[in-house]
Short mmCIF file of C-alpha atoms and ligand atoms in Angstrom, two decimals:
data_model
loop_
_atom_site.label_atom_id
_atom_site.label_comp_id
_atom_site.label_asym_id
_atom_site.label_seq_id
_atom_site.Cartn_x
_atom_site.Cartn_y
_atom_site.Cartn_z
CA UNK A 1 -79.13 5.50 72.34
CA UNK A 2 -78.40 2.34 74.62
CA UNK A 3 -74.34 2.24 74.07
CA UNK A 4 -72.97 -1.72 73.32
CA UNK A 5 -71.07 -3.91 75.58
CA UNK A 6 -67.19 -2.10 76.49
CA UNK A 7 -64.38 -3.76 74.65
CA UNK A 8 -61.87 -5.97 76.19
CA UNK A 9 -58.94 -4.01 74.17
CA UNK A 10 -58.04 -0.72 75.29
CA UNK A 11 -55.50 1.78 74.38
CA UNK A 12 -53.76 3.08 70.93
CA UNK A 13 -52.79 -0.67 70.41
CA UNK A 14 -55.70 -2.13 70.86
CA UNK A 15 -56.27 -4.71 67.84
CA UNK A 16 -57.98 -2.69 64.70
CA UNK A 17 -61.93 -3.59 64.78
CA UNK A 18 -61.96 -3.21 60.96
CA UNK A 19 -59.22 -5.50 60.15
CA UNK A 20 -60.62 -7.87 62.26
CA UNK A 21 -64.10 -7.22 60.75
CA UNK A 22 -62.84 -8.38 56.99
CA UNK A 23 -62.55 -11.94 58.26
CA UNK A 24 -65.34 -13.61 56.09
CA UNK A 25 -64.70 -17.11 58.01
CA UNK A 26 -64.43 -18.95 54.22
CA UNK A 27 -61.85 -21.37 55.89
CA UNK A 28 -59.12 -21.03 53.32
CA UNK A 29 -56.42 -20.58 55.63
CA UNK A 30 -57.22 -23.41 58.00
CA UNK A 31 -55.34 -26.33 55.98
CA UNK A 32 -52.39 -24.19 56.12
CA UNK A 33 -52.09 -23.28 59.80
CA UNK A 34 -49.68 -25.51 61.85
CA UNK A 35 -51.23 -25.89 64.72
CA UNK A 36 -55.00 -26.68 63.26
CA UNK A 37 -52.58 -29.41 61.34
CA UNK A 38 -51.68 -31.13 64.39
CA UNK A 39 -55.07 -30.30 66.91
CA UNK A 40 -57.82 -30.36 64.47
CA UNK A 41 -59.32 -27.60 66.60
CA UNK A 42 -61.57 -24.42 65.38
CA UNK A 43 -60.15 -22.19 68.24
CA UNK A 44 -56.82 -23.20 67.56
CA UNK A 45 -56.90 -22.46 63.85
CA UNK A 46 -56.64 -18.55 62.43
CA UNK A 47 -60.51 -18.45 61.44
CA UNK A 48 -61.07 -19.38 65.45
CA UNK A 49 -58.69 -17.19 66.70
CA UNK A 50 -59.94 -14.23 64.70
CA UNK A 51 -63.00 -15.25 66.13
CA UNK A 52 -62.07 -14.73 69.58
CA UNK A 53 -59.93 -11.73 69.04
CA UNK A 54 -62.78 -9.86 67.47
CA UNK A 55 -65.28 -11.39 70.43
CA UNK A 56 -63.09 -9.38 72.69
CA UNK A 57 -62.68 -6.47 70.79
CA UNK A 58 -66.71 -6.43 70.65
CA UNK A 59 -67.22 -6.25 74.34
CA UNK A 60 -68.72 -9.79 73.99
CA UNK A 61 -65.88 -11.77 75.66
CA UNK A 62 -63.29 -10.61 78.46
CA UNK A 63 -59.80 -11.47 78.03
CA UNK A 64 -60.15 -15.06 79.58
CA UNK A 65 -57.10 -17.52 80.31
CA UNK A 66 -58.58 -19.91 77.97
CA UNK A 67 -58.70 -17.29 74.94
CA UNK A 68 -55.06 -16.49 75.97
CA UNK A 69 -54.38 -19.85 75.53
CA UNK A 70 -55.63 -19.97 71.93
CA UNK A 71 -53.72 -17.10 71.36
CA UNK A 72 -50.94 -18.48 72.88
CA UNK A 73 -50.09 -21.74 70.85
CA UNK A 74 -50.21 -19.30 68.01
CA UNK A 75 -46.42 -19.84 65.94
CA UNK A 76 -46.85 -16.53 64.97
CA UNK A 77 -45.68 -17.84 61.52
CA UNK A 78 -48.60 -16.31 59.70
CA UNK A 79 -49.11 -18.60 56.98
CA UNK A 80 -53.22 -17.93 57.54
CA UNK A 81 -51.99 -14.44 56.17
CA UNK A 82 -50.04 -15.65 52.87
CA UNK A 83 -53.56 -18.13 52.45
CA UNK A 84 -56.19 -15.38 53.25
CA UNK A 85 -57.92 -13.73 50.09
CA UNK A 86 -59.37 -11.27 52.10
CA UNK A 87 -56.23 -9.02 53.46
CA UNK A 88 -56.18 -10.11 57.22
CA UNK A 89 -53.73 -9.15 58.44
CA UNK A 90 -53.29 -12.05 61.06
CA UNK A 91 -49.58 -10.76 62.39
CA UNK A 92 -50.31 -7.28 63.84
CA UNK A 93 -53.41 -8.58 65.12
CA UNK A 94 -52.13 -11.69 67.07
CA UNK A 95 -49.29 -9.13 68.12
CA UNK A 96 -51.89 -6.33 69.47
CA UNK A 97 -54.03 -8.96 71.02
CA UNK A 98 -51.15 -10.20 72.98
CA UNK A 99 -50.03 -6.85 74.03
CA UNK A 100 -53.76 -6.60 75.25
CA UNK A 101 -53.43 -9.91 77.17
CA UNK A 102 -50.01 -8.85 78.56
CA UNK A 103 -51.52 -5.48 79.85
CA UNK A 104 -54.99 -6.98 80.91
CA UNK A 105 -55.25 -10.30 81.15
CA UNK A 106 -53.30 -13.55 82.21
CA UNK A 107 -50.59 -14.83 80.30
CA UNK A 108 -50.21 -18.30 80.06
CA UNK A 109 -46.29 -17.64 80.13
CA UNK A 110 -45.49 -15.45 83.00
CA UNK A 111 -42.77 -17.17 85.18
CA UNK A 112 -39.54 -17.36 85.90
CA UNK A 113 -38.49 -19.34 82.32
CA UNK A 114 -40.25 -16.55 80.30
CA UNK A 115 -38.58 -13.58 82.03
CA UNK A 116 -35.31 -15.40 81.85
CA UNK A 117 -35.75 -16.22 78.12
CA UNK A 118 -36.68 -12.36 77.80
CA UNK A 119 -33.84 -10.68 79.42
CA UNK A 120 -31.26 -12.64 77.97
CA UNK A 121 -31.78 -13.61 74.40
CA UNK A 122 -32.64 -10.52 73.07
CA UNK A 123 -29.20 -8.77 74.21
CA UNK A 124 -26.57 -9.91 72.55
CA UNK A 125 -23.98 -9.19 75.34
CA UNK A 126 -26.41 -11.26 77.98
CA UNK A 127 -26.58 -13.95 75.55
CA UNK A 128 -22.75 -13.83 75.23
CA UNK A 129 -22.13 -13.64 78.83
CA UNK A 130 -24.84 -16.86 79.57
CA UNK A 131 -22.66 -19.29 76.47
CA UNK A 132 -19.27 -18.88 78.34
CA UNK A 133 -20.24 -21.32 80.91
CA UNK A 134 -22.27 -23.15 78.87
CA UNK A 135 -18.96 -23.46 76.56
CA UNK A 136 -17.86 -25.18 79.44
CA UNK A 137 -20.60 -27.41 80.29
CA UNK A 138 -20.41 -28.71 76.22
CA UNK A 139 -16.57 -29.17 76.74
CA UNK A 140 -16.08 -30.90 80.45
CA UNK A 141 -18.32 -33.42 80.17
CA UNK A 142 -20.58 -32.72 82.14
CA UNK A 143 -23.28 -32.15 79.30
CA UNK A 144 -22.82 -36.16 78.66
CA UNK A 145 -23.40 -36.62 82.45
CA UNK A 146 -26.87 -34.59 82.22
CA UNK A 147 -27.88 -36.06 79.41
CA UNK A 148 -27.15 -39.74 80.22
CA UNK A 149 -28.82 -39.02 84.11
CA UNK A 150 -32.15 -38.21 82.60
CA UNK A 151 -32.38 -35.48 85.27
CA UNK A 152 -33.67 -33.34 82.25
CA UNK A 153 -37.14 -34.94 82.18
CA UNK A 154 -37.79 -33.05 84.86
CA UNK A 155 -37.74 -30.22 83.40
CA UNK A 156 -39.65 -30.57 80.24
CA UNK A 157 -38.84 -26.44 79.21
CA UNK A 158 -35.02 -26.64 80.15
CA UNK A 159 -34.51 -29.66 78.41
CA UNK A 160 -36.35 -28.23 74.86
CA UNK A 161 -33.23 -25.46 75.66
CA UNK A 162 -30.48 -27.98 75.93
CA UNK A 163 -31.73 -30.83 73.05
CA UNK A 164 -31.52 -27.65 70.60
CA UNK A 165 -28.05 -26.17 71.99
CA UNK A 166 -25.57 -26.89 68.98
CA UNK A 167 -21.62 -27.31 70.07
CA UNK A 168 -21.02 -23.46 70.72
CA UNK A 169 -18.65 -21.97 67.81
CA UNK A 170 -16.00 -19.90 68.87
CA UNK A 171 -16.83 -15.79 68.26
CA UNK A 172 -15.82 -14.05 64.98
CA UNK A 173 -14.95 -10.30 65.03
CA UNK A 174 -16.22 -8.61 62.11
CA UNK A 175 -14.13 -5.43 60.41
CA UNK A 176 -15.77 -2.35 60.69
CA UNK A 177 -15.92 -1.73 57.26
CA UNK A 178 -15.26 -4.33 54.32
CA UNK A 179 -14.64 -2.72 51.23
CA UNK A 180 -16.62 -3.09 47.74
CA UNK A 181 -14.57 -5.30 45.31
CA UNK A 182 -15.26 -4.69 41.47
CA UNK A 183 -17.85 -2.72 40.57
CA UNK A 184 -19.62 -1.02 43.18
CA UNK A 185 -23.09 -1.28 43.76
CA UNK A 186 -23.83 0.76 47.27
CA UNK A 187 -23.25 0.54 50.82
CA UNK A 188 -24.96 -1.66 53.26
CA UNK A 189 -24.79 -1.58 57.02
CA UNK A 190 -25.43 -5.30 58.64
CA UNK A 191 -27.33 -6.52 61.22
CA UNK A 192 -25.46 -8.84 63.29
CA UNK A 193 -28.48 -10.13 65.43
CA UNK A 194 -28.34 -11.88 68.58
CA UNK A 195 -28.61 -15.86 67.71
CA UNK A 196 -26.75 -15.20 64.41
CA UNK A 197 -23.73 -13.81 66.04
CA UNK A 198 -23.14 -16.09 69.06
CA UNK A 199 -24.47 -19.77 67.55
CA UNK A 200 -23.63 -19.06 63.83
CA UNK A 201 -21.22 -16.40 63.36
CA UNK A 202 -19.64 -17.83 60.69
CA UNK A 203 -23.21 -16.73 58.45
CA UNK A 204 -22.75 -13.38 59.30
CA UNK A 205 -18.92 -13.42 58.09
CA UNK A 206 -19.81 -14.94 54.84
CA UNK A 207 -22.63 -12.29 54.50
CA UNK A 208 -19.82 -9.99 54.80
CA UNK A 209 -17.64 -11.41 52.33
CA UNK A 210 -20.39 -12.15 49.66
CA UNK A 211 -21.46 -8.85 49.91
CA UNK A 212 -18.16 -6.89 49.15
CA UNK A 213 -17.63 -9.59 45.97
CA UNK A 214 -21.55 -8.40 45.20
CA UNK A 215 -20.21 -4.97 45.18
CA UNK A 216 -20.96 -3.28 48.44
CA UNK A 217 -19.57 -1.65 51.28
CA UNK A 218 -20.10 -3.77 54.28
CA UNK A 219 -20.73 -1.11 57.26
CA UNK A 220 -20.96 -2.99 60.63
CA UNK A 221 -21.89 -0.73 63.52
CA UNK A 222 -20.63 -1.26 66.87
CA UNK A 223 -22.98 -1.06 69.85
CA UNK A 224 -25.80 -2.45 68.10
CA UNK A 225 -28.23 -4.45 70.18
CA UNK A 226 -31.55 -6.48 69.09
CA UNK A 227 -34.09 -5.68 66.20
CA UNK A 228 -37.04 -6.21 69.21
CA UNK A 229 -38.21 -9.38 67.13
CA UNK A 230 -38.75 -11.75 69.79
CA UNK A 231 -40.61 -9.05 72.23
CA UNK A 232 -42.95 -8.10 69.41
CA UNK A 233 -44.08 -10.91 68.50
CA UNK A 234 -44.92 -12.00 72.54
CA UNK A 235 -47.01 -8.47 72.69
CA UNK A 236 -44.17 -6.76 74.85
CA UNK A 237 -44.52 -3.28 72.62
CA UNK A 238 -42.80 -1.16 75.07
CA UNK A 239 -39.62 -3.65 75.24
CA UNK A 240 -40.04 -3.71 71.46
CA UNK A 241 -39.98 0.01 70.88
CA UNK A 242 -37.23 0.71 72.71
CA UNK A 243 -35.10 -1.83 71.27
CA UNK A 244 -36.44 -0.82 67.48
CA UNK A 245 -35.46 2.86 68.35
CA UNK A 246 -32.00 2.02 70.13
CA UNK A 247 -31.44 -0.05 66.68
CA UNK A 248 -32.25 2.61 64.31
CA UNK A 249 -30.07 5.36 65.91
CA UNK A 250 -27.63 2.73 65.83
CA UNK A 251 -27.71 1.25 62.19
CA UNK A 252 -29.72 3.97 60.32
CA UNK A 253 -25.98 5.83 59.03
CA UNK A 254 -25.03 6.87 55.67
CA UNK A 255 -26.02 3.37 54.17
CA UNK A 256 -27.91 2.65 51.22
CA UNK A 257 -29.62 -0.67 52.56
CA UNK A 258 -29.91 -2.46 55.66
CA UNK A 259 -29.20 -6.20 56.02
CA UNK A 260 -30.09 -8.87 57.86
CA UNK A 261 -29.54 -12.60 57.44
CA UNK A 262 -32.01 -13.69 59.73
CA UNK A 263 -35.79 -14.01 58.37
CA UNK A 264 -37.47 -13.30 61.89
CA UNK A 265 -35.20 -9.89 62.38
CA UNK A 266 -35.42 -8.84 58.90
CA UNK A 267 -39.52 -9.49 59.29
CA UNK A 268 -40.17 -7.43 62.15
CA UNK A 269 -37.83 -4.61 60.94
CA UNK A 270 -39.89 -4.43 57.73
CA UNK A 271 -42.80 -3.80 60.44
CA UNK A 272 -41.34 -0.69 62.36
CA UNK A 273 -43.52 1.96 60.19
CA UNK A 274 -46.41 0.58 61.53
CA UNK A 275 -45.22 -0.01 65.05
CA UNK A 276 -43.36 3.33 65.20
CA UNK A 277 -45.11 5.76 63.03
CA UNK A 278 -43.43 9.15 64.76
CA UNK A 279 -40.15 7.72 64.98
CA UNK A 280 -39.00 8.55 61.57
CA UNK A 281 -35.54 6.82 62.01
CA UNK A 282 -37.67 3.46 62.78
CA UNK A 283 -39.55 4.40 59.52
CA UNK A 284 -36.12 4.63 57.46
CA UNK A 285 -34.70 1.87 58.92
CA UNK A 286 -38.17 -0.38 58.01
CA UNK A 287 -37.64 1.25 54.28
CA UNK A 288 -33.84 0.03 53.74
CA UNK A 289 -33.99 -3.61 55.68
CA UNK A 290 -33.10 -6.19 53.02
CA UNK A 291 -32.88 -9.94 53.61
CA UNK A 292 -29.77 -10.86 52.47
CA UNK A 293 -30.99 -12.76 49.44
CA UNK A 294 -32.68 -9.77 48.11
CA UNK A 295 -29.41 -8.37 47.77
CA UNK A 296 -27.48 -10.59 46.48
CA UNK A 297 -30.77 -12.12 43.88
CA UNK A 298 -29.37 -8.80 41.88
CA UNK A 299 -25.65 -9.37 42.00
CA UNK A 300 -22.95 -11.39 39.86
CA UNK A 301 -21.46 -13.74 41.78
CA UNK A 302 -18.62 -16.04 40.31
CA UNK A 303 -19.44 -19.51 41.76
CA UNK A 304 -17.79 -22.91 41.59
CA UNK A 305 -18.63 -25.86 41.48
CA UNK A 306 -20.23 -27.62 44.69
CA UNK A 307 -21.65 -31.14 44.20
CA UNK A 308 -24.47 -31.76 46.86
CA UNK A 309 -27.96 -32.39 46.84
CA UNK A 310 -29.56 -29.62 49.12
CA UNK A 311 -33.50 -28.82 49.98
CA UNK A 312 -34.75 -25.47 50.95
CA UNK A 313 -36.93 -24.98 54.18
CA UNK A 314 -38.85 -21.88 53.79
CA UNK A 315 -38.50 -19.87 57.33
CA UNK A 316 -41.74 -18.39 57.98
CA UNK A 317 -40.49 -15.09 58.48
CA UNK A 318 -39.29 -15.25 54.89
CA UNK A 319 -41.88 -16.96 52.88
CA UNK A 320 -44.62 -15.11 55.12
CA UNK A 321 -43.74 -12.26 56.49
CA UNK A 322 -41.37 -10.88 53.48
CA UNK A 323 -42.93 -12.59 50.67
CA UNK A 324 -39.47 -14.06 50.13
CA UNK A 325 -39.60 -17.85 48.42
CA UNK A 326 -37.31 -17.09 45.17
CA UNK A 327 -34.41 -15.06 45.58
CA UNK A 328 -33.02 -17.78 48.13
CA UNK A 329 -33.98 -20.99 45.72
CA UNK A 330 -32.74 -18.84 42.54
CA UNK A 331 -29.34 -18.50 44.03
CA UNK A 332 -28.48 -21.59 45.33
CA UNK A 333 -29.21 -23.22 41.57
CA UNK A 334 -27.24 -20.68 40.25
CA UNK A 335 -24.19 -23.04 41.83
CA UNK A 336 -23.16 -24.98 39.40
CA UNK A 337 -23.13 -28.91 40.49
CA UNK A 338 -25.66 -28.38 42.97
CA UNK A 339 -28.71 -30.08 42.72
CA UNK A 340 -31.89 -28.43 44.54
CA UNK A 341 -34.92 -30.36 45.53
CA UNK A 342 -38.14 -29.36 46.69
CA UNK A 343 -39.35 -30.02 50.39
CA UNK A 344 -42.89 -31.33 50.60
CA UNK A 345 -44.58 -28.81 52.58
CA UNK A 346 -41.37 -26.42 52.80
CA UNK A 347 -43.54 -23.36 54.24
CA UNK A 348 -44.77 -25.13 57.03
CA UNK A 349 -43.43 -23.92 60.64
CA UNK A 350 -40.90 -26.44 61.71
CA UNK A 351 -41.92 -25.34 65.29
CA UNK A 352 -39.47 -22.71 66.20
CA UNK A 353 -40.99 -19.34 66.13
CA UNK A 354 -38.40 -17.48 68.39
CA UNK A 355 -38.72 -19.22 72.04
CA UNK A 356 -41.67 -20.95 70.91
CA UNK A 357 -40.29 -24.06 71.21
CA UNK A 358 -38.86 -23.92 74.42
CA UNK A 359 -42.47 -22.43 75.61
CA UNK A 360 -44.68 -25.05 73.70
CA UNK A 361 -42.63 -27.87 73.62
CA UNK A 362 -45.49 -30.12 72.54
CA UNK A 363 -46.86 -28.44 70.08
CA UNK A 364 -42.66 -27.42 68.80
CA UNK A 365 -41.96 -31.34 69.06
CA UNK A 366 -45.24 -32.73 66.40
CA UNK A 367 -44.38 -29.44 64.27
CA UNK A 368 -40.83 -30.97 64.07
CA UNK A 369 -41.15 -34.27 63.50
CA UNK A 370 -43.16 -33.79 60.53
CA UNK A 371 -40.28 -31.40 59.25
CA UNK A 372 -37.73 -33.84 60.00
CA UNK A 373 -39.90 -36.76 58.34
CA UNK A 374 -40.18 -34.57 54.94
CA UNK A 375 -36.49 -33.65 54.38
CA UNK A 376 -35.33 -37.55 55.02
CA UNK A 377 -38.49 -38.59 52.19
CA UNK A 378 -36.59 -35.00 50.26
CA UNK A 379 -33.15 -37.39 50.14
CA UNK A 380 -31.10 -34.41 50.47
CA UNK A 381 -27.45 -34.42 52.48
CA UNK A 382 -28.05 -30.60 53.33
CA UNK A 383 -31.17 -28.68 53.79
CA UNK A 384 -30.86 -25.13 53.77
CA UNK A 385 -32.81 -22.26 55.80
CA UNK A 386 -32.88 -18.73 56.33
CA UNK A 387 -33.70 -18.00 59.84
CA UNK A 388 -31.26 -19.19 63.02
CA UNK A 389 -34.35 -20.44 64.92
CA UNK A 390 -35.13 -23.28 62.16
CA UNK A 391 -31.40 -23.84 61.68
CA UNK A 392 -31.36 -24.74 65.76
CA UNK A 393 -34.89 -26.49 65.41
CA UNK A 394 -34.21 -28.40 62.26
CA UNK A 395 -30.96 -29.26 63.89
CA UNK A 396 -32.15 -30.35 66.69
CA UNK A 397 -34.89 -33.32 64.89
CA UNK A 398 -32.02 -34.66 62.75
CA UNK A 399 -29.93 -35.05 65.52
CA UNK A 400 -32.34 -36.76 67.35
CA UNK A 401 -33.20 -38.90 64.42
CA UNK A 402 -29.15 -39.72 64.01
CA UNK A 403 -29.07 -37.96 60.54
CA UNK A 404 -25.89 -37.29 58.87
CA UNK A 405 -27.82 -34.17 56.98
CA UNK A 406 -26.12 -30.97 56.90
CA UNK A 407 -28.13 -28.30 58.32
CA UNK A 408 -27.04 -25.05 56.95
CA UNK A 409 -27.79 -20.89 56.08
CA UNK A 410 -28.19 -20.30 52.49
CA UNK A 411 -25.02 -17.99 52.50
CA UNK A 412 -23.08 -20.70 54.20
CA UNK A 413 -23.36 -22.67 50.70
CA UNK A 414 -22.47 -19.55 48.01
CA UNK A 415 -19.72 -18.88 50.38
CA UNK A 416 -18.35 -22.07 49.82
CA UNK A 417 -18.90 -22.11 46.46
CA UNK A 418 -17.42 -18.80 45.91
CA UNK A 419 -14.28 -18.41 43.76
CA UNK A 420 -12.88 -15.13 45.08
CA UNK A 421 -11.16 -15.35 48.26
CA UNK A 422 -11.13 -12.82 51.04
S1 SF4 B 1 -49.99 -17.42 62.51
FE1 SF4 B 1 -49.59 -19.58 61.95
S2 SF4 B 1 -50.16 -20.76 63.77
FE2 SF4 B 1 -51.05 -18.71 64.01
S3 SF4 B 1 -53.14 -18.88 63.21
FE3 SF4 B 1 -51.85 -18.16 61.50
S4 SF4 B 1 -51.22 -20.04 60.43
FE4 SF4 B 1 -51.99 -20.66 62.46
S1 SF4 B 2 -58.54 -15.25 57.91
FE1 SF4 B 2 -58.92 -14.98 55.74
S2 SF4 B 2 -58.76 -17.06 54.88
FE2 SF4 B 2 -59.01 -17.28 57.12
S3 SF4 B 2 -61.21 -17.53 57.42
FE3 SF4 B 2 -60.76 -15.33 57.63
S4 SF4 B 2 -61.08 -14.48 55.57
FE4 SF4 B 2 -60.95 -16.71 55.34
#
């Protein structure tokens, strides 16, 4: 028997044939994928991409650089996945397929930016080391220098990095341990992350503090480095692995939960069983992760009074990839004086998606202005968000608009409303 054409994919992580195969190309997921929003294009919606993927997986196509490139301007955000009625599951595929074009074929992103981007943001001591000088450039002057020069046009990628830089906080050192107050309800080890603890570290003390007033031991592990988010999701699965092992030896101690605070960590923590089925610390870890707002959805919290109009942007790694819409809406009306109002289109990637932005400016730019457009029409002062990435993004557009709107982390606002003190 004549044997059919050899697949493009290779390898245990080659993208699964069957999952691919239960793509029925109805179209239901096209009106809500980002970028088929903003290119009106077949390939670059999830129906054409699945298309391709499963082209290549059939031998038919070979991993070209214009398939990568589809693949590429992928957010990742996997909105096609919440749509699809027939089980895709879009995000390991997209992630497989780029491990395959990684391996095999020609990634679009391969210079010096990417690498850079890659060694340093997911290590949170790089990262730390890299915002001392840029402390510095914020604080001379000299950023007002750059800016007014222009010089940045240039530079189209390094510019993207600057416009989203927010004036660098100073660092906060977390205890060890925080101790339950009232009744106890566990013990939780948390995730510090590597955004969350340099740019907003104030979000990961208040996670601290509402915590023990929920009831739980706060454990925070020294040592602990990144949840391999960001290389997942660009296909780097050997980067990834080692970082989701390193970070389960390191978190995975006598803890009842796991908790994170930031929607693209807590996602692709939820996804270590399937990336790491024989490491069975990775599979406990996956198991315990909680967002934040899972935890606390559960807990009595006495809140005051905080008069503000806020709107909700759901992060995709959240709404998406955790199923998470409620908890975080359900808490913030549980302050009283607050006044929540719906974004139009609140699930729809604001453009971040890890170092997305900085990589597809373009594409990170339309995303963004459409945000920025819906929370002005929202007439909120704050707009709250789960995930660092759309805090910086979000941040970014209003800024550039001149908008006095307060861009903040969910916790950020039941902290201040909180009636306890530390
Ligand atoms: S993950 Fe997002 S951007 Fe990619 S195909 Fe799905 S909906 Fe579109
Ligand atoms: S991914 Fe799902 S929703 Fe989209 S075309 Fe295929 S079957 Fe339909």
């Amino acid at each position: 028997m004549a044997s059919g054409p050899a697949s493009a994919f290779t390898g245990p992580d080659a993208p699964d044939l069957d999952a691919l195969r239960k793509c029925v190309h109805c179209g239901i997921c096209l009106p809500q994928c980002p970028t088929y929003h903003v290119l009106g294009e077949e390939m670059d919606s999830p129906r054409g991409r699945l298309y391709l993927m499963r082209a290549a997986a059939e031998g038919r196509i070979a991993l070209t650089e214009t398939l990568g490139q589809h693949v590429d301007r992928c957010l990742g955000c996997r909105a096609c996945e919440t749509a699809c009625p027939s089980g895709v599951p879009f995000g390991q595929l997209l992630e497989a397929t780029r491990a395959q074009i990684e391996r095999h074929g020609t990634p679009a992103h391969r210079g010096l930016l990417t690498s850079f981007l890659y060694r340093v943001f997911p290590n949170p001591a790089r990262l730390g080391t890299l915002l001392g000088p840029l402390r510095l450039y914020q604080r001379s002057g000299l950023r007002r220098l750059v800016r007014v020069s222009g010089v940045l046009r240039l530079f189209p990628r390094l510019a993207a990095m600057e416009a989203m830089l927010p004036d660098l906080p100073r660092g906060v050192e977390l205890p060890e341990l925080t101790g339950a107050r009232g009744t106890r309800r566990g013990r939780v080890g948390l995730l510090t992350g590597c955004v969350q603890r340099h740019l907003y570290p104030h979000v990961n003390r208040d996670t601290v503090r509402l915590l023990s007033v929920a009831g739980y031991d706060v454990v925070v592990p020294r040592g602990q480095g990144c949840c391999g988010a960001l290389a997942l999701h660009a296909g780097r699965l050997e980067e990834f692995r080692g970082q989701a092992s390193a970070l389960a030896a390191s978190l995975g101690g006598e803890v009842d939960w796991i908790v994170t605070n930031a929607a693209g960590c807590g996602s692709a923590m939820k996804e270590y069983g399937h990336w790491l089925p024989d490491v069975p610390a990775a599979q406990a870890l996956a198991a315990r992760t909680r967002d934040v707002s899972e935890l606390l959805a559960g807990a009595h919290l006495p809140l005051g009074r905080l008069d503000a109009t806020v709107t909700y942007h759901d992060a995709c790694h959240l709404a998406h990839g955790q199923r998470i819409r409620t908890q975080p809406r359900d808490l913030l009306r549980r302050i009283p004086g607050l006044k929540l109002v719906e974004l139009m289109d609140s699930d729809l990637c604001c453009g971040s998606a890890g170092v997305y932005n900085v990589l597809e400016p373009g594409m990170a730019d339309a995303l963004l202005e459409r945000k920025v457009a819906r929370i002005l029409e929202s007439g909120a002062s704050i707009v709250a968000s789960g995930n660092p990435g759309c805090l910086l993004q979000i941040q970014k557009g209003l800024r550039a608009r001149g908008a006095a709107i307060e861009v903040v982390h969910p916790v950020d606002l039941l902290a201040r409303a909180l009636t306890e003190r530390a």
